Amino acid sequence: MMNRSAAAAALILPLLVAACAGDDTPVTPPAPPSAPAGAVNPDLPGTDGEFMRLARQIPGFGGYWLDHDGSVNVALTDAAQEAKARAVLAPVTRLRRDDRGGEGAASFRFHRVEYDFGQLATWHARLTSVLTLPGVVFTDADETANRIRIGISNPSARGAVEAEVARLKVPLAAVIVEHAAAVEPTVALSSYIRPVIGGVGITRDIGGTCTLGFNAYYVNPYWGAGVGTRVFFTADHCTATQGHVDGTVFSQGGSRIGVELADPPMLTSATYLSCPAGWQCRFSDVAAVRYDDAVAWTLGGIAHTAYWFGQTSGSTDADLANTFHINGGGSPVVGMVVGKVGVTTGWTAGPVQKTCSNFSGAGGILILCQDFVDAYANSGDSGSPVFTSSGSGASLYGIVWAKTSRYDPDTGTTLNQFVFSNTNNIQRDFGSFTPS
């Protein structure tokens, strides 16, 4: 299916610290630094952080994305910087969007734009407070449109959004306000499977079904995790309380496999610049669960099913003779095709449509810097591993936690989407882990 993980890893920022290197250095949950009011946090996460790094090398850089034919689209405010951009972005030419798994050199297409990515990122950070308004679903620094995009579920929210944009001194011309479907956490490969691998169904002692994301070794004294501690990661809202270890017990195939170990506390405006006052923020909807000693697992294993689809359910029949094995990872870019395996809708895949979007969640919680994929997910798929694959190898990109949809003006149809927390943001919340 999707054979572009190696090229992605060549350019995109920190893959997974200790992803395949066996680094067991103890790490406590990272504490984001503060910054002056109105500034961009210096450690901007995910793809936006990578674009900020590239902007320091390419004057006027506004981001890049992959096109249907595999071309690399580059936004620049200054056409004179094309040669510089070609040199810096050379590794990207190996990325292919083609969902049949093709790889090869891709051409560049340059687009003259009004704003560089530093401007977009500054405005996006300033507009986080918009997420506290009723009816606002997400905000995004959209490199493909060279605008800040704000999604609202109710047209009546537009006036308040535009007033807040003006109050924060962000140019209205730089903002697109559009309808967006509400984001719904997805809570509903359910057979007994041993050794346990990513993508299989798990149940909670509090009721409900989720999906196991991926297995890992995790060393962190803050959580009482010593060398050799075996965990799996799944969606945080699959536990009883987000941002708090409450001892949720998980089972697979009717037998207990582990209990919640780590669930980092929420950020506040005192600990992270872009978290609005009175709200709580996280970079991932993810929790870590410690395996019971007697449970067999496969480190790096992800369930392989018979086939995959995009906008409808794929196969949910596990092919245990052909399990995927994690061998890398990174941050996604728009246009890259990624897939997920979940207990409800199986193996589905599609192109990344947005990166590093901020979401307004339930209970005064904002989930920051999340990624959208044009592919199907449904209740029970929360926790699904997100990955690209080449043969039996898989590059890990994150964990699904929500579903939504969007209207596609090019086709005149509504597309299903899933939303996921990427691995760099999981690492930011938890510290390093070793998934392979």
GROMACS .gro file of C-alpha atoms in nm:
model
  436
    1MET     CA    1   0.000   0.000   0.000
    2MET     CA    2   0.192   0.303   0.133
    3ASN     CA    3   0.563   0.298   0.063
    4ARG     CA    4   0.702   0.638   0.157
    5SER     CA    5   0.811   0.605   0.520
    6ALA     CA    6   1.185   0.606   0.455
    7ALA     CA    7   1.174   0.931   0.262
    8ALA     CA    8   0.953   1.094   0.521
    9ALA     CA    9   1.204   1.007   0.789
   10ALA     CA   10   1.480   1.171   0.588
   11LEU     CA   11   1.347   1.522   0.642
   12ILE     CA   12   1.074   1.533   0.906
   13LEU     CA   13   1.189   1.627   1.256
   14PRO     CA   14   1.265   1.390   1.543
   15LEU     CA   15   1.135   1.051   1.445
   16LEU     CA   16   1.064   0.883   1.777
   17VAL     CA   17   1.331   0.936   2.036
   18ALA     CA   18   1.447   0.582   2.102
   19ALA     CA   19   1.203   0.451   1.840
   20CYS     CA   20   1.439   0.181   1.726
   21ALA     CA   21   1.758   0.272   1.907
   22GLY     CA   22   1.697   0.102   2.240
   23ASP     CA   23   1.746   0.424   2.439
   24ASP     CA   24   1.626   0.354   2.794
   25THR     CA   25   1.729   0.689   2.945
   26PRO     CA   26   1.481   0.785   3.222
   27VAL     CA   27   1.271   1.084   3.122
   28THR     CA   28   1.008   1.274   3.316
   29PRO     CA   29   0.713   1.433   3.133
   30PRO     CA   30   0.858   1.736   2.952
   31ALA     CA   31   0.762   2.079   3.086
   32PRO     CA   32   0.704   2.325   2.800
   33PRO     CA   33   0.889   2.655   2.846
   34SER     CA   34   0.708   2.983   2.877
   35ALA     CA   35   0.749   3.263   2.623
   36PRO     CA   36   0.666   3.632   2.597
   37ALA     CA   37   0.301   3.716   2.535
   38GLY     CA   38   0.212   3.702   2.165
   39ALA     CA   39   0.519   3.497   2.071
   40VAL     CA   40   0.529   3.151   1.918
   41ASN     CA   41   0.637   2.880   2.160
   42PRO     CA   42   1.000   2.803   2.075
   43ASP     CA   43   0.933   2.428   2.073
   44LEU     CA   44   0.635   2.431   1.837
   45PRO     CA   45   0.538   2.066   1.788
   46GLY     CA   46   0.476   1.839   1.492
   47THR     CA   47   0.486   1.945   1.130
   48ASP     CA   48   0.451   2.313   1.222
   49GLY     CA   49   0.771   2.288   1.425
   50GLU     CA   50   0.947   2.133   1.126
   51PHE     CA   51   0.821   2.412   0.900
   52MET     CA   52   0.954   2.670   1.145
   53ARG     CA   53   1.296   2.501   1.132
   54LEU     CA   54   1.289   2.507   0.751
   55ALA     CA   55   1.178   2.873   0.752
   56ARG     CA   56   1.501   2.959   0.932
   57GLN     CA   57   1.692   2.808   0.638
   58ILE     CA   58   1.471   2.926   0.350
   59PRO     CA   59   1.372   3.296   0.362
   60GLY     CA   60   1.002   3.339   0.286
   61PHE     CA   61   0.921   2.968   0.325
   62GLY     CA   62   0.548   2.904   0.371
   63GLY     CA   63   0.536   2.523   0.396
   64TYR     CA   64   0.513   2.230   0.155
   65TRP     CA   65   0.269   1.951   0.068
   66LEU     CA   66   0.243   1.657  -0.172
   67ASP     CA   67   0.016   1.657  -0.476
   68HIS     CA   68  -0.186   1.379  -0.644
   69ASP     CA   69   0.089   1.309  -0.897
   70GLY     CA   70   0.366   1.302  -0.636
   71SER     CA   71   0.483   1.659  -0.697
   72VAL     CA   72   0.621   1.855  -0.401
   73ASN     CA   73   0.438   2.188  -0.373
   74VAL     CA   74   0.640   2.462  -0.201
   75ALA     CA   75   0.500   2.796  -0.085
   76LEU     CA   76   0.738   3.094  -0.102
   77THR     CA   77   0.687   3.467  -0.057
   78ASP     CA   78   1.000   3.532  -0.265
   79ALA     CA   79   1.050   3.356  -0.600
   80ALA     CA   80   1.423   3.430  -0.577
   81GLN     CA   81   1.448   3.164  -0.306
   82GLU     CA   82   1.349   2.873  -0.533
   83ALA     CA   83   1.706   2.747  -0.576
   84LYS     CA   84   1.762   2.758  -0.200
   85ALA     CA   85   1.435   2.571  -0.142
   86ARG     CA   86   1.529   2.301  -0.394
   87ALA     CA   87   1.858   2.239  -0.215
   88VAL     CA   88   1.714   2.227   0.138
   89LEU     CA   89   1.410   2.021   0.042
   90ALA     CA   90   1.591   1.772  -0.180
   91PRO     CA   91   1.499   1.473   0.044
   92VAL     CA   92   1.129   1.550  -0.005
   93THR     CA   93   1.153   1.466  -0.375
   94ARG     CA   94   1.158   1.099  -0.273
   95LEU     CA   95   0.811   1.124  -0.119
   96ARG     CA   96   0.524   0.990  -0.328
   97ARG     CA   97   0.156   1.046  -0.261
   98ASP     CA   98   0.058   0.759  -0.491
   99ASP     CA   99  -0.140   0.514  -0.275
  100ARG     CA  100  -0.027   0.214  -0.478
  101GLY     CA  101   0.307   0.230  -0.302
  102GLY     CA  102   0.523   0.379  -0.578
  103GLU     CA  103   0.843   0.563  -0.493
  104GLY     CA  104   1.066   0.776  -0.706
  105ALA     CA  105   1.185   1.128  -0.770
  106ALA     CA  106   0.910   1.389  -0.764
  107SER     CA  107   0.916   1.735  -0.920
  108PHE     CA  108   0.883   2.069  -0.743
  109ARG     CA  109   0.599   2.313  -0.795
  110PHE     CA  110   0.646   2.659  -0.646
  111HIS     CA  111   0.361   2.885  -0.536
  112ARG     CA  112   0.398   3.258  -0.466
  113VAL     CA  113   0.218   3.339  -0.141
  114GLU     CA  114   0.156   3.640   0.081
  115TYR     CA  115   0.273   3.510   0.419
  116ASP     CA  116   0.569   3.304   0.533
  117PHE     CA  117   0.512   3.025   0.782
  118GLY     CA  118   0.652   3.229   1.071
  119GLN     CA  119   0.366   3.477   1.024
  120LEU     CA  120   0.107   3.200   1.002
  121ALA     CA  121   0.244   3.025   1.311
  122THR     CA  122   0.246   3.350   1.511
  123TRP     CA  123  -0.117   3.422   1.422
  124HIS     CA  124  -0.220   3.062   1.486
  125ALA     CA  125  -0.069   3.071   1.834
  126ARG     CA  126  -0.238   3.404   1.904
  127LEU     CA  127  -0.576   3.265   1.796
  128THR     CA  128  -0.584   2.967   2.033
  129SER     CA  129  -0.838   3.154   2.247
  130VAL     CA  130  -1.084   3.129   1.956
  131LEU     CA  131  -1.125   2.761   2.051
  132THR     CA  132  -1.297   2.866   2.374
  133LEU     CA  133  -1.588   3.019   2.179
  134PRO     CA  134  -1.908   2.811   2.144
  135GLY     CA  135  -1.932   2.633   1.809
  136VAL     CA  136  -1.560   2.646   1.720
  137VAL     CA  137  -1.422   2.303   1.622
  138PHE     CA  138  -1.060   2.365   1.518
  139THR     CA  139  -0.794   2.615   1.415
  140ASP     CA  140  -0.516   2.540   1.169
  141ALA     CA  141  -0.220   2.714   1.005
  142ASP     CA  142  -0.301   2.584   0.656
  143GLU     CA  143   0.011   2.578   0.440
  144THR     CA  144  -0.189   2.480   0.128
  145ALA     CA  145  -0.412   2.789   0.146
  146ASN     CA  146  -0.152   3.018   0.309
  147ARG     CA  147  -0.418   3.117   0.561
  148ILE     CA  148  -0.535   3.048   0.914
  149ARG     CA  149  -0.836   2.819   0.884
  150ILE     CA  150  -1.104   2.817   1.157
  151GLY     CA  151  -1.375   2.551   1.154
  152ILE     CA  152  -1.716   2.625   1.307
  153SER     CA  153  -2.004   2.379   1.352
  154ASN     CA  154  -2.269   2.651   1.374
  155PRO     CA  155  -2.295   2.952   1.137
  156SER     CA  156  -2.400   3.170   1.432
  157ALA     CA  157  -2.043   3.142   1.566
  158ARG     CA  158  -1.896   3.342   1.275
  159GLY     CA  159  -1.959   3.687   1.423
  160ALA     CA  160  -1.792   3.606   1.755
  161VAL     CA  161  -1.499   3.442   1.575
  162GLU     CA  162  -1.439   3.741   1.349
  163ALA     CA  163  -1.465   3.977   1.646
  164GLU     CA  164  -1.202   3.773   1.836
  165VAL     CA  165  -0.976   3.768   1.529
  166ALA     CA  166  -0.999   4.148   1.509
  167ARG     CA  167  -0.943   4.188   1.885
  168LEU     CA  168  -0.624   3.982   1.859
  169LYS     CA  169  -0.503   4.199   1.569
  170VAL     CA  170  -0.484   3.917   1.316
  171PRO     CA  171  -0.570   4.035   0.961
  172LEU     CA  172  -0.914   3.907   0.859
  173ALA     CA  173  -0.775   3.866   0.507
  174ALA     CA  174  -0.541   3.600   0.643
  175VAL     CA  175  -0.825   3.395   0.797
  176ILE     CA  176  -1.075   3.151   0.645
  177VAL     CA  177  -1.381   3.073   0.857
  178GLU     CA  178  -1.562   2.763   0.730
  179HIS     CA  179  -1.820   2.504   0.831
  180ALA     CA  180  -1.677   2.195   1.001
  181ALA     CA  181  -1.842   1.886   1.140
  182ALA     CA  182  -1.803   1.836   1.512
  183VAL     CA  183  -1.522   1.605   1.621
  184GLU     CA  184  -1.642   1.292   1.801
  185PRO     CA  185  -1.413   1.067   2.009
  186THR     CA  186  -1.442   0.711   1.873
  187VAL     CA  187  -1.541   0.474   2.158
  188ALA     CA  188  -1.760   0.122   2.053
  189LEU     CA  189  -1.012  -0.747   1.551
  190SER     CA  190  -1.214  -0.833   1.887
  191SER     CA  191  -1.099  -1.200   1.898
  192TYR     CA  192  -0.856  -1.330   2.161
  193ILE     CA  193  -0.511  -1.268   2.006
  194ARG     CA  194  -0.180  -1.368   2.164
  195PRO     CA  195   0.085  -1.242   2.149
  196VAL     CA  196  -0.094  -0.905   2.178
  197ILE     CA  197  -0.023  -0.662   1.891
  198GLY     CA  198  -0.132  -0.313   1.788
  199GLY     CA  199  -0.467  -0.269   1.615
  200VAL     CA  200  -0.660  -0.529   1.817
  201GLY     CA  201  -0.973  -0.457   2.016
  202ILE     CA  202  -0.954  -0.390   2.390
  203THR     CA  203  -1.228  -0.345   2.649
  204ARG     CA  204  -1.233  -0.136   2.968
  205ASP     CA  205  -1.351  -0.225   3.316
  206ILE     CA  206  -1.561   0.095   3.301
  207GLY     CA  207  -1.735  -0.036   2.988
  208GLY     CA  208  -1.680   0.027   2.619
  209THR     CA  209  -1.442  -0.084   2.344
  210CYS     CA  210  -1.128   0.084   2.210
  211THR     CA  211  -0.827  -0.023   2.003
  212LEU     CA  212  -0.474  -0.097   2.122
  213GLY     CA  213  -0.231   0.140   1.951
  214PHE     CA  214   0.120   0.004   1.981
  215ASN     CA  215   0.345  -0.179   2.226
  216ALA     CA  216   0.661  -0.024   2.370
  217TYR     CA  217   0.923  -0.042   2.640
  218TYR     CA  218   0.890   0.261   2.862
  219VAL     CA  219   1.134   0.382   3.128
  220ASN     CA  220   1.025   0.676   3.341
  221PRO     CA  221   1.074   0.697   3.721
  222TYR     CA  222   0.805   0.966   3.741
  223TRP     CA  223   0.549   0.694   3.665
  224GLY     CA  224   0.733   0.415   3.845
  225ALA     CA  225   0.839   0.258   3.515
  226GLY     CA  226   1.180   0.095   3.548
  227VAL     CA  227   1.397  -0.072   3.284
  228GLY     CA  228   1.203  -0.344   3.105
  229THR     CA  229   0.855  -0.202   3.175
  230ARG     CA  230   0.620  -0.320   2.901
  231VAL     CA  231   0.332  -0.091   2.803
  232PHE     CA  232   0.086  -0.026   2.528
  233PHE     CA  233  -0.046   0.313   2.422
  234THR     CA  234  -0.412   0.381   2.347
  235ALA     CA  235  -0.646   0.682   2.348
  236ASP     CA  236  -0.660   0.873   2.678
  237HIS     CA  237  -1.038   0.916   2.666
  238CYS     CA  238  -1.059   0.535   2.681
  239THR     CA  239  -0.959   0.571   3.049
  240ALA     CA  240  -1.197   0.692   3.320
  241THR     CA  241  -1.040   1.040   3.352
  242GLN     CA  242  -0.824   1.231   3.102
  243GLY     CA  243  -0.504   1.377   3.245
  244HIS     CA  244  -0.516   1.162   3.560
  245VAL     CA  245  -0.409   0.806   3.640
  246ASP     CA  246  -0.724   0.637   3.769
  247GLY     CA  247  -0.630   0.269   3.742
  248THR     CA  248  -0.849   0.180   3.442
  249VAL     CA  249  -0.813  -0.194   3.371
  250PHE     CA  250  -0.803  -0.323   3.011
  251SER     CA  251  -0.879  -0.665   2.866
  252GLN     CA  252  -0.827  -0.821   2.524
  253GLY     CA  253  -1.039  -1.108   2.396
  254GLY     CA  254  -1.210  -1.138   2.733
  255SER     CA  255  -0.892  -1.166   2.943
  256ARG     CA  256  -0.725  -0.891   3.145
  257ILE     CA  257  -0.398  -0.762   2.996
  258GLY     CA  258  -0.303  -0.452   3.198
  259VAL     CA  259  -0.380  -0.142   3.402
  260GLU     CA  260  -0.329   0.229   3.329
  261LEU     CA  261   0.023   0.344   3.417
  262ALA     CA  262   0.081   0.696   3.279
  263ASP     CA  263  -0.156   0.980   3.192
  264PRO     CA  264   0.033   1.313   3.194
  265PRO     CA  265  -0.136   1.608   3.369
  266MET     CA  266  -0.292   1.882   3.163
  267LEU     CA  267  -0.104   2.197   3.067
  268THR     CA  268  -0.239   2.538   3.170
  269SER     CA  269  -0.171   2.897   3.067
  270ALA     CA  270   0.096   2.902   3.340
  271THR     CA  271   0.292   2.618   3.180
  272TYR     CA  272   0.225   2.671   2.808
  273LEU     CA  273   0.185   3.005   2.633
  274SER     CA  274  -0.084   2.900   2.386
  275CYS     CA  275  -0.315   2.738   2.643
  276PRO     CA  276  -0.595   2.990   2.714
  277ALA     CA  277  -0.652   3.098   3.074
  278GLY     CA  278  -0.906   2.876   3.250
  279TRP     CA  279  -0.860   2.588   3.006
  280GLN     CA  280  -0.654   2.268   3.011
  281CYS     CA  281  -0.438   2.158   2.717
  282ARG     CA  282  -0.259   1.843   2.599
  283PHE     CA  283  -0.063   1.750   2.289
  284SER     CA  284  -0.205   1.399   2.271
  285ASP     CA  285  -0.522   1.212   2.358
  286VAL     CA  286  -0.309   0.916   2.469
  287ALA     CA  287  -0.249   0.706   2.783
  288ALA     CA  288   0.004   0.432   2.861
  289VAL     CA  289  -0.107   0.098   3.008
  290ARG     CA  290   0.132  -0.139   3.189
  291TYR     CA  291   0.107  -0.501   3.077
  292ASP     CA  292   0.042  -0.770   3.335
  293ASP     CA  293   0.350  -0.990   3.374
  294ALA     CA  294   0.195  -1.307   3.229
  295VAL     CA  295   0.060  -1.150   2.909
  296ALA     CA  296   0.249  -1.233   2.589
  297TRP     CA  297   0.309  -0.946   2.347
  298THR     CA  298   0.501  -0.865   2.028
  299LEU     CA  299   0.712  -0.548   2.042
  300GLY     CA  300   0.655  -0.350   1.722
  301GLY     CA  301   0.370  -0.569   1.598
  302ILE     CA  302   0.063  -0.420   1.425
  303ALA     CA  303  -0.226  -0.631   1.297
  304HIS     CA  304  -0.239  -0.687   0.922
  305THR     CA  305  -0.582  -0.744   0.767
  306ALA     CA  306  -0.686  -0.881   0.430
  307TYR     CA  307  -0.745  -0.547   0.253
  308TRP     CA  308  -0.789  -0.174   0.309
  309PHE     CA  309  -1.038   0.088   0.196
  310GLY     CA  310  -1.051   0.466   0.232
  311GLN     CA  311  -1.401   0.605   0.281
  312THR     CA  312  -1.565   0.280   0.398
  313SER     CA  313  -1.465   0.002   0.637
  314GLY     CA  314  -1.171  -0.216   0.544
  315SER     CA  315  -1.113  -0.574   0.650
  316THR     CA  316  -1.134  -0.654   1.023
  317ASP     CA  317  -1.007  -1.011   0.979
  318ALA     CA  318  -0.656  -1.031   1.125
  319ASP     CA  319  -0.396  -1.208   0.910
  320LEU     CA  320  -0.168  -1.321   1.193
  321ALA     CA  321   0.080  -1.477   0.951
  322ASN     CA  322   0.159  -1.135   0.803
  323THR     CA  323   0.183  -0.895   1.097
  324PHE     CA  324   0.333  -0.551   1.031
  325HIS     CA  325   0.647  -0.465   1.229
  326ILE     CA  326   0.739  -0.105   1.322
  327ASN     CA  327   1.074   0.003   1.181
  328GLY     CA  328   1.057   0.384   1.190
  329GLY     CA  329   0.826   0.683   1.212
  330GLY     CA  330   0.798   1.060   1.197
  331SER     CA  331   0.566   1.358   1.153
  332PRO     CA  332   0.311   1.358   0.869
  333VAL     CA  333   0.288   1.613   0.586
  334VAL     CA  334  -0.020   1.710   0.388
  335GLY     CA  335  -0.071   1.469   0.097
  336MET     CA  336   0.112   1.174   0.254
  337VAL     CA  337  -0.104   0.860   0.256
  338VAL     CA  338  -0.130   0.694   0.597
  339GLY     CA  339  -0.350   0.416   0.729
  340LYS     CA  340  -0.488   0.286   1.056
  341VAL     CA  341  -0.609  -0.052   1.183
  342GLY     CA  342  -0.900  -0.039   1.428
  343VAL     CA  343  -1.136  -0.292   1.581
  344THR     CA  344  -1.451  -0.142   1.424
  345THR     CA  345  -1.361  -0.031   1.071
  346GLY     CA  346  -1.042  -0.233   1.022
  347TRP     CA  347  -0.771  -0.114   0.786
  348THR     CA  348  -0.852   0.222   0.625
  349ALA     CA  349  -0.617   0.469   0.460
  350GLY     CA  350  -0.610   0.805   0.286
  351PRO     CA  351  -0.413   1.128   0.243
  352VAL     CA  352  -0.327   1.359   0.531
  353GLN     CA  353  -0.552   1.664   0.484
  354LYS     CA  354  -0.441   1.894   0.768
  355THR     CA  355  -0.152   1.894   1.014
  356CYS     CA  356  -0.105   2.051   1.356
  357SER     CA  357  -0.465   2.170   1.401
  358ASN     CA  358  -0.588   2.270   1.747
  359PHE     CA  359  -0.917   2.123   1.873
  360SER     CA  360  -1.174   2.229   2.127
  361GLY     CA  361  -1.263   1.918   2.330
  362ALA     CA  362  -1.515   1.837   2.600
  363GLY     CA  363  -1.483   1.959   2.957
  364GLY     CA  364  -1.266   2.262   2.888
  365ILE     CA  365  -0.984   2.056   2.730
  366LEU     CA  366  -0.796   2.166   2.417
  367ILE     CA  367  -0.602   1.905   2.218
  368LEU     CA  368  -0.319   2.087   2.041
  369CYS     CA  369  -0.145   2.015   1.710
  370GLN     CA  370  -0.351   1.720   1.579
  371ASP     CA  371  -0.363   1.575   1.228
  372PHE     CA  372  -0.655   1.493   0.991
  373VAL     CA  373  -0.671   1.206   0.739
  374ASP     CA  374  -0.932   1.158   0.467
  375ALA     CA  375  -1.021   0.803   0.573
  376TYR     CA  376  -1.292   0.629   0.772
  377ALA     CA  377  -1.303   0.556   1.146
  378ASN     CA  378  -1.592   0.491   1.380
  379SER     CA  379  -1.682   0.411   1.741
  380GLY     CA  380  -1.431   0.170   1.891
  381ASP     CA  381  -1.141   0.279   1.667
  382SER     CA  382  -0.998   0.519   1.927
  383GLY     CA  383  -0.642   0.411   2.000
  384SER     CA  384  -0.580   0.271   1.650
  385PRO     CA  385  -0.217   0.286   1.532
  386VAL     CA  386  -0.152   0.522   1.238
  387PHE     CA  387   0.126   0.413   1.002
  388THR     CA  388   0.259   0.376   0.651
  389SER     CA  389   0.366   0.036   0.528
  390SER     CA  390   0.611  -0.120   0.287
  391GLY     CA  391   0.596  -0.498   0.274
  392SER     CA  392   0.591  -0.615   0.635
  393GLY     CA  393   0.754  -0.293   0.760
  394ALA     CA  394   0.556  -0.009   0.917
  395SER     CA  395   0.652   0.349   0.995
  396LEU     CA  396   0.456   0.462   1.301
  397TYR     CA  397   0.289   0.804   1.290
  398GLY     CA  398   0.051   0.814   1.585
  399ILE     CA  399  -0.279   0.713   1.746
  400VAL     CA  400  -0.639   0.780   1.633
  401TRP     CA  401  -0.872   0.943   1.884
  402ALA     CA  402  -1.161   1.098   1.689
  403LYS     CA  403  -1.369   1.093   1.373
  404THR     CA  404  -1.519   1.378   1.174
  405SER     CA  405  -1.602   1.467   0.813
  406ARG     CA  406  -1.553   1.747   0.562
  407TYR     CA  407  -1.715   1.869   0.242
  408ASP     CA  408  -1.486   1.833  -0.059
  409PRO     CA  409  -1.568   2.106  -0.315
  410ASP     CA  410  -1.364   1.930  -0.585
  411THR     CA  411  -1.591   1.624  -0.585
  412GLY     CA  412  -1.906   1.770  -0.430
  413THR     CA  413  -1.907   1.494  -0.168
  414THR     CA  414  -1.865   1.464   0.207
  415LEU     CA  415  -1.550   1.276   0.308
  416ASN     CA  416  -1.505   1.080   0.629
  417GLN     CA  417  -1.196   1.168   0.833
  418PHE     CA  418  -1.010   1.044   1.136
  419VAL     CA  419  -0.805   1.263   1.370
  420PHE     CA  420  -0.485   1.144   1.534
  421SER     CA  421  -0.213   1.247   1.779
  422ASN     CA  422   0.123   1.203   1.608
  423THR     CA  423   0.418   1.027   1.768
  424ASN     CA  424   0.621   1.343   1.824
  425ASN     CA  425   0.338   1.485   2.033
  426ILE     CA  426   0.300   1.158   2.225
  427GLN     CA  427   0.670   1.174   2.298
  428ARG     CA  428   0.628   1.534   2.409
  429ASP     CA  429   0.367   1.430   2.667
  430PHE     CA  430   0.533   1.109   2.787
  431GLY     CA  431   0.905   1.133   2.719
  432SER     CA  432   1.088   0.869   2.515
  433PHE     CA  433   0.963   0.516   2.454
  434THR     CA  434   1.082   0.224   2.242
  435PRO     CA  435   0.815   0.076   2.010
  436SER     CA  436   1.045  -0.155   1.813
   0.00000   0.00000   0.00000
